[in-house]
Every structure is written in structure tokens, then in C-alpha cells.
Amino acid sequence: MGLYVSAQEVEPTKPEQTEFYEPVPPKVRPGNNGSAPSDAIVLFDGSNLDNWISSRDSTAANWTLNKDGSMTVNNRTGDIQTKQNFGSMQLHIEWKSPAEVQGKGQSRANSGIFISGLYEVQVLDNNDNYTYVNGQVGSIYKQHTPLAMASVPTGQWNTFDIIYHAPIFEKGQKVKSGTLTVIQNGVLIQDHVEIKGTTPYIGWPKNPVHGKGPLKLQDHGDNSRVSYRNIWVREL
């Protein structure tokens, strides 16, 4: 039952006529300092890589597990992805570039977070590092320039909070585009933008029919040395 009714209906004259008590929202216990809330699926807590596999051949993920509770891209071993597939979701993920600056443009601490394995939110060290704006940090790669560059200093931890609503397909065709909202370090940088399709380096976005898909993290293959920690998902 909705709160608002047709204009032809008589306007309520008592407050209780516009109050409703069902359905009651479920209780969720918030996390502390970015830790997972009570209903979240924890994908990486620093203890192991059990929830991840190689995107290349589905073998065990071969990235580096660090003593500080993070993992680092193991150069040229390939992307890794979750064993579990997800549709619409709230994703929390933290990442950092190495403190030692190396490379420039797209070759400085380049990685990416691929939603459903298809739609990339760009990870890049853009501090004093110019590149094309629809490929800079926080972009929906080659589709949407971020509203702001909200990165912390090189070598410190960034936080992405991402809201993804999956596209809808019917009879082999997309009938409704997916959307992405991205908050970086508390700053809104993508505001419910339309996903035009896949995010290729070359060419136009494509729209293959798909259901739920994995969360994929990119090995850019250029010794970018990006690290990740504290990854969790709430299914929507």
C-alpha cells in the first residue's frame, strides 16, 4: 500500500489516515569504522583468499596476502574474482596505491573494480598524474567522468562505497539500464549514473544478456601494486 493516492480521492483529515505500519524494515546492526554490518557478506577480511579465484582459469587466487590484513595485486598473475555471484548490491571496498610512485598516466597504480565482471569502476593514482577524465580514478571507465577527484594522498587508504542496480533483460534485449552510485572517501563522485554497457578499452559498450555475476578485481599487468582490504557486500 502506497502513501499517496489519486488526486480524485478525498484528502485525509486525520494523521493516522496517512500512517502505515507494515512491512516493518529488518534490523541491521551497523559496523564500526567501515567494518561489515550484520547482514553483509564478507568477501575479504584479511585472513585468507578463500572467497576468490583466478578469473583466467578458476584456480585459487594467487595475489599476495599481507600481514596488515590487505591483499596486493600479484603482477601478471591475472584478475581475480569472487566465487559467489551478485546482482544489485551495496559494495564496500578499500584500496591504496603504493607509497613509492612509479609510472604515469594509466600506468600508475592502475586497477579496477568490475561489477558483475563487466562494469569497471576505475582505480588509479591520479595525484599529480594527468590522464583522460573518463578514465581517471572513480570513473565508470570510458563512460562517466567522476564529479570530483576525492583521493587521499598517495599510499594512504581510499574507500569506495558503491550502489549497483543491475540492468533488466527481457527476451534477449536490455529493457532497463543498470545504474551505479559511487562515494569515495565520503564524497559523492557518481550520482546514480546509467550503465551504458560494458566498459571496454577500445570500442563501444556492449550489452550481453546476463544475470548475477562476480565481483572482479583487475591485474593491470604493469606492476601497479594496488592493495585492497575490508571488502563486503549487502545484497539489495
Short mmCIF file of C-alpha atoms in Angstrom, two decimals:
data_model
loop_
_atom_site.label_atom_id
_atom_site.label_comp_id
_atom_site.label_asym_id
_atom_site.label_seq_id
_atom_site.Cartn_x
_atom_site.Cartn_y
_atom_site.Cartn_z
CA MET A 1 0.00 0.00 0.00
CA GLY A 2 1.42 3.39 -1.04
CA LEU A 3 1.25 6.59 0.90
CA TYR A 4 -0.06 8.77 -1.91
CA VAL A 5 -3.33 8.23 -3.77
CA SER A 6 -5.12 9.65 -6.79
CA ALA A 7 -5.96 13.37 -6.81
CA GLN A 8 -9.65 12.42 -7.14
CA GLU A 9 -9.66 10.87 -3.67
CA VAL A 10 -10.75 12.86 -0.66
CA GLU A 11 -7.77 14.33 1.18
CA PRO A 12 -7.17 12.76 4.62
CA THR A 13 -8.27 14.81 7.58
CA LYS A 14 -6.67 12.71 10.34
CA PRO A 15 -2.94 11.94 10.74
CA GLU A 16 -3.50 8.19 11.13
CA GLN A 17 -5.01 8.07 7.63
CA THR A 18 -1.52 8.61 6.18
CA GLU A 19 0.35 6.31 8.56
CA PHE A 20 1.11 2.65 7.89
CA TYR A 21 2.91 0.04 9.95
CA GLU A 22 3.85 -2.75 7.52
CA PRO A 23 6.14 -4.00 6.22
CA VAL A 24 8.50 -3.45 9.14
CA PRO A 25 12.11 -2.91 7.97
CA PRO A 26 14.57 -5.56 9.16
CA LYS A 27 17.03 -4.57 11.87
CA VAL A 28 20.65 -4.27 10.77
CA ARG A 29 23.48 -3.72 13.21
CA PRO A 30 25.93 -1.21 11.70
CA GLY A 31 29.64 -1.95 11.59
CA ASN A 32 32.31 0.16 13.23
CA ASN A 33 34.86 2.20 11.28
CA GLY A 34 33.89 0.67 7.96
CA SER A 35 33.56 -2.91 9.21
CA ALA A 36 30.74 -5.00 7.82
CA PRO A 37 27.16 -4.56 9.07
CA SER A 38 25.36 -7.57 10.47
CA ASP A 39 23.65 -8.59 7.22
CA ALA A 40 26.70 -8.23 4.97
CA ILE A 41 28.57 -10.95 3.09
CA VAL A 42 32.24 -10.55 3.97
CA LEU A 43 34.36 -11.21 0.89
CA PHE A 44 37.76 -10.30 2.31
CA ASP A 45 38.74 -9.67 5.92
CA GLY A 46 42.48 -10.10 5.54
CA SER A 47 42.69 -13.66 6.82
CA ASN A 48 42.62 -15.60 3.53
CA LEU A 49 41.63 -15.54 -0.16
CA ASP A 50 39.14 -18.39 0.13
CA ASN A 51 36.29 -16.39 -1.45
CA TRP A 52 38.34 -15.60 -4.57
CA ILE A 53 39.52 -17.45 -7.67
CA SER A 54 41.56 -16.64 -10.75
CA SER A 55 39.42 -15.10 -13.50
CA ARG A 56 41.72 -16.75 -16.00
CA ASP A 57 41.21 -20.41 -15.11
CA SER A 58 39.17 -20.61 -11.86
CA THR A 59 42.14 -21.86 -9.86
CA ALA A 60 42.96 -20.46 -6.42
CA ALA A 61 43.58 -16.71 -6.32
CA ASN A 62 47.32 -16.04 -6.47
CA TRP A 63 47.55 -12.48 -5.15
CA THR A 64 49.74 -11.54 -2.20
CA LEU A 65 48.22 -11.76 1.26
CA ASN A 66 49.80 -9.15 3.56
CA LYS A 67 50.32 -9.14 7.33
CA ASP A 68 48.35 -5.87 7.68
CA GLY A 69 45.09 -7.55 6.56
CA SER A 70 45.27 -6.48 2.93
CA MET A 71 46.00 -8.18 -0.37
CA THR A 72 48.11 -6.82 -3.23
CA VAL A 73 47.91 -7.48 -6.95
CA ASN A 74 50.47 -10.13 -7.88
CA ASN A 75 51.74 -8.68 -11.13
CA ARG A 76 50.76 -10.54 -14.30
CA THR A 77 49.07 -13.40 -12.49
CA GLY A 78 45.73 -12.15 -13.81
CA ASP A 79 42.48 -10.76 -12.44
CA ILE A 80 40.74 -12.38 -9.51
CA GLN A 81 37.00 -12.67 -8.88
CA THR A 82 34.58 -13.84 -6.24
CA LYS A 83 33.32 -17.39 -6.23
CA GLN A 84 29.87 -16.02 -5.45
CA ASN A 85 27.78 -14.07 -7.95
CA PHE A 86 25.81 -10.94 -7.11
CA GLY A 87 23.05 -8.83 -8.62
CA SER A 88 22.03 -5.46 -7.22
CA MET A 89 24.15 -4.68 -4.19
CA GLN A 90 25.84 -2.28 -1.83
CA LEU A 91 29.61 -2.80 -2.01
CA HIS A 92 32.23 -1.51 0.41
CA ILE A 93 35.86 -1.81 -0.66
CA GLU A 94 39.07 -0.10 0.38
CA TRP A 95 42.19 0.28 -1.78
CA LYS A 96 45.51 2.08 -1.85
CA SER A 97 48.27 2.80 -4.30
CA PRO A 98 51.86 2.09 -3.28
CA ALA A 99 53.64 4.94 -1.48
CA GLU A 100 56.50 4.68 -3.95
CA VAL A 101 55.35 6.49 -7.11
CA GLN A 102 56.08 4.58 -10.30
CA GLY A 103 54.84 5.24 -13.81
CA LYS A 104 52.48 7.91 -15.10
CA GLY A 105 49.06 8.25 -16.68
CA GLN A 106 47.25 4.95 -16.86
CA SER A 107 50.38 3.11 -15.72
CA ARG A 108 50.42 4.47 -12.17
CA ALA A 109 48.68 2.21 -9.65
CA ASN A 110 46.02 1.12 -12.14
CA SER A 111 43.47 -1.49 -11.17
CA GLY A 112 39.71 -1.71 -11.44
CA ILE A 113 36.61 -3.00 -9.69
CA PHE A 114 34.38 -4.82 -12.18
CA ILE A 115 30.76 -5.11 -11.08
CA SER A 116 29.17 -8.33 -12.38
CA GLY A 117 32.55 -8.88 -14.00
CA LEU A 118 31.55 -6.36 -16.70
CA TYR A 119 31.31 -2.76 -15.48
CA GLU A 120 34.52 -1.10 -14.29
CA VAL A 121 34.88 1.49 -11.57
CA GLN A 122 38.40 2.79 -12.11
CA VAL A 123 41.14 2.53 -9.50
CA LEU A 124 44.13 4.77 -10.27
CA ASP A 125 46.63 7.06 -8.54
CA ASN A 126 45.63 10.42 -10.01
CA ASN A 127 47.53 12.57 -7.53
CA ASP A 128 49.55 14.98 -9.73
CA ASN A 129 49.02 12.48 -12.54
CA TYR A 130 47.08 13.65 -15.60
CA THR A 131 45.05 11.26 -17.75
CA TYR A 132 41.80 11.25 -19.73
CA VAL A 133 39.00 12.19 -17.35
CA ASN A 134 36.65 9.33 -18.27
CA GLY A 135 39.46 7.01 -17.26
CA GLN A 136 40.59 8.73 -14.09
CA VAL A 137 40.06 7.40 -10.58
CA GLY A 138 36.37 6.91 -9.77
CA SER A 139 35.24 7.00 -13.38
CA ILE A 140 32.86 4.45 -14.82
CA TYR A 141 35.52 3.55 -17.32
CA LYS A 142 35.11 5.33 -20.68
CA GLN A 143 31.51 6.24 -19.78
CA HIS A 144 31.17 8.66 -16.85
CA THR A 145 33.68 11.19 -15.55
CA PRO A 146 33.57 11.47 -11.74
CA LEU A 147 32.01 14.57 -10.18
CA ALA A 148 35.19 15.16 -8.17
CA MET A 149 38.68 13.73 -7.65
CA ALA A 150 38.43 12.79 -3.97
CA SER A 151 41.51 10.64 -3.43
CA VAL A 152 43.63 10.75 -0.30
CA PRO A 153 47.43 11.20 -0.61
CA THR A 154 49.35 8.52 -2.48
CA GLY A 155 49.99 5.47 -0.32
CA GLN A 156 47.01 6.03 2.00
CA TRP A 157 43.78 4.03 2.08
CA ASN A 158 40.82 5.10 -0.08
CA THR A 159 37.26 3.90 0.49
CA PHE A 160 34.70 3.23 -2.23
CA ASP A 161 31.06 2.67 -1.29
CA ILE A 162 29.20 1.57 -4.41
CA ILE A 163 25.47 1.09 -5.00
CA TYR A 164 24.71 -1.06 -8.04
CA HIS A 165 21.29 -1.70 -9.52
CA ALA A 166 21.52 -4.40 -12.16
CA PRO A 167 20.13 -3.96 -15.68
CA ILE A 168 16.99 -5.82 -16.67
CA PHE A 169 16.81 -8.04 -19.75
CA GLU A 170 13.76 -9.50 -21.44
CA LYS A 171 13.71 -11.82 -24.46
CA GLY A 172 17.39 -11.30 -25.13
CA GLN A 173 17.27 -7.49 -25.00
CA LYS A 174 18.07 -4.93 -22.35
CA VAL A 175 14.86 -3.17 -21.32
CA LYS A 176 16.27 -1.16 -18.42
CA SER A 177 19.82 0.03 -17.88
CA GLY A 178 21.67 -0.62 -14.66
CA THR A 179 22.91 2.25 -12.51
CA LEU A 180 25.91 2.98 -10.32
CA THR A 181 26.41 5.37 -7.43
CA VAL A 182 29.92 5.76 -6.05
CA ILE A 183 31.03 7.53 -2.87
CA GLN A 184 34.79 7.94 -2.49
CA ASN A 185 36.08 8.82 0.97
CA GLY A 186 32.67 10.25 1.89
CA VAL A 187 32.38 12.33 -1.32
CA LEU A 188 29.71 11.56 -3.95
CA ILE A 189 31.56 11.08 -7.24
CA GLN A 190 29.00 9.12 -9.33
CA ASP A 191 25.34 10.02 -8.82
CA HIS A 192 23.06 7.17 -9.93
CA VAL A 193 24.56 7.17 -13.43
CA GLU A 194 23.29 4.95 -16.23
CA ILE A 195 25.45 1.99 -17.18
CA LYS A 196 25.57 2.14 -20.97
CA GLY A 197 27.00 -1.36 -21.22
CA THR A 198 30.39 -2.99 -20.81
CA THR A 199 33.42 -0.77 -20.27
CA PRO A 200 35.98 -1.78 -22.92
CA TYR A 201 39.33 -0.08 -23.51
CA ILE A 202 38.55 0.07 -27.23
CA GLY A 203 35.12 0.24 -28.85
CA TRP A 204 31.54 0.90 -27.82
CA PRO A 205 29.78 -0.53 -24.76
CA LYS A 206 28.13 -3.88 -25.37
CA ASN A 207 25.05 -5.29 -23.63
CA PRO A 208 25.31 -9.06 -23.31
CA VAL A 209 22.38 -10.65 -21.53
CA HIS A 210 23.41 -11.62 -18.01
CA GLY A 211 22.12 -12.36 -14.57
CA LYS A 212 24.13 -12.21 -11.39
CA GLY A 213 27.88 -12.03 -11.84
CA PRO A 214 31.12 -11.98 -9.85
CA LEU A 215 32.96 -9.04 -8.38
CA LYS A 216 36.28 -8.88 -10.25
CA LEU A 217 39.49 -7.05 -9.32
CA GLN A 218 41.93 -6.17 -12.07
CA ASP A 219 45.59 -7.01 -12.52
CA HIS A 220 46.62 -4.27 -14.99
CA GLY A 221 49.80 -6.16 -15.79
CA ASP A 222 52.20 -3.24 -15.30
CA ASN A 223 53.38 -3.75 -11.72
CA SER A 224 50.80 -1.29 -10.41
CA ARG A 225 50.98 -2.86 -6.90
CA VAL A 226 47.46 -1.81 -5.81
CA SER A 227 46.29 -3.24 -2.49
CA TYR A 228 42.74 -4.00 -1.26
CA ARG A 229 41.18 -4.65 2.13
CA ASN A 230 37.85 -4.80 4.00
CA ILE A 231 35.54 -5.93 1.19
CA TRP A 232 31.90 -6.69 1.89
CA VAL A 233 28.56 -6.73 0.11
CA ARG A 234 24.94 -6.25 1.08
CA GLU A 235 22.59 -7.77 -1.48
CA LEU A 236 19.71 -5.47 -2.46
#
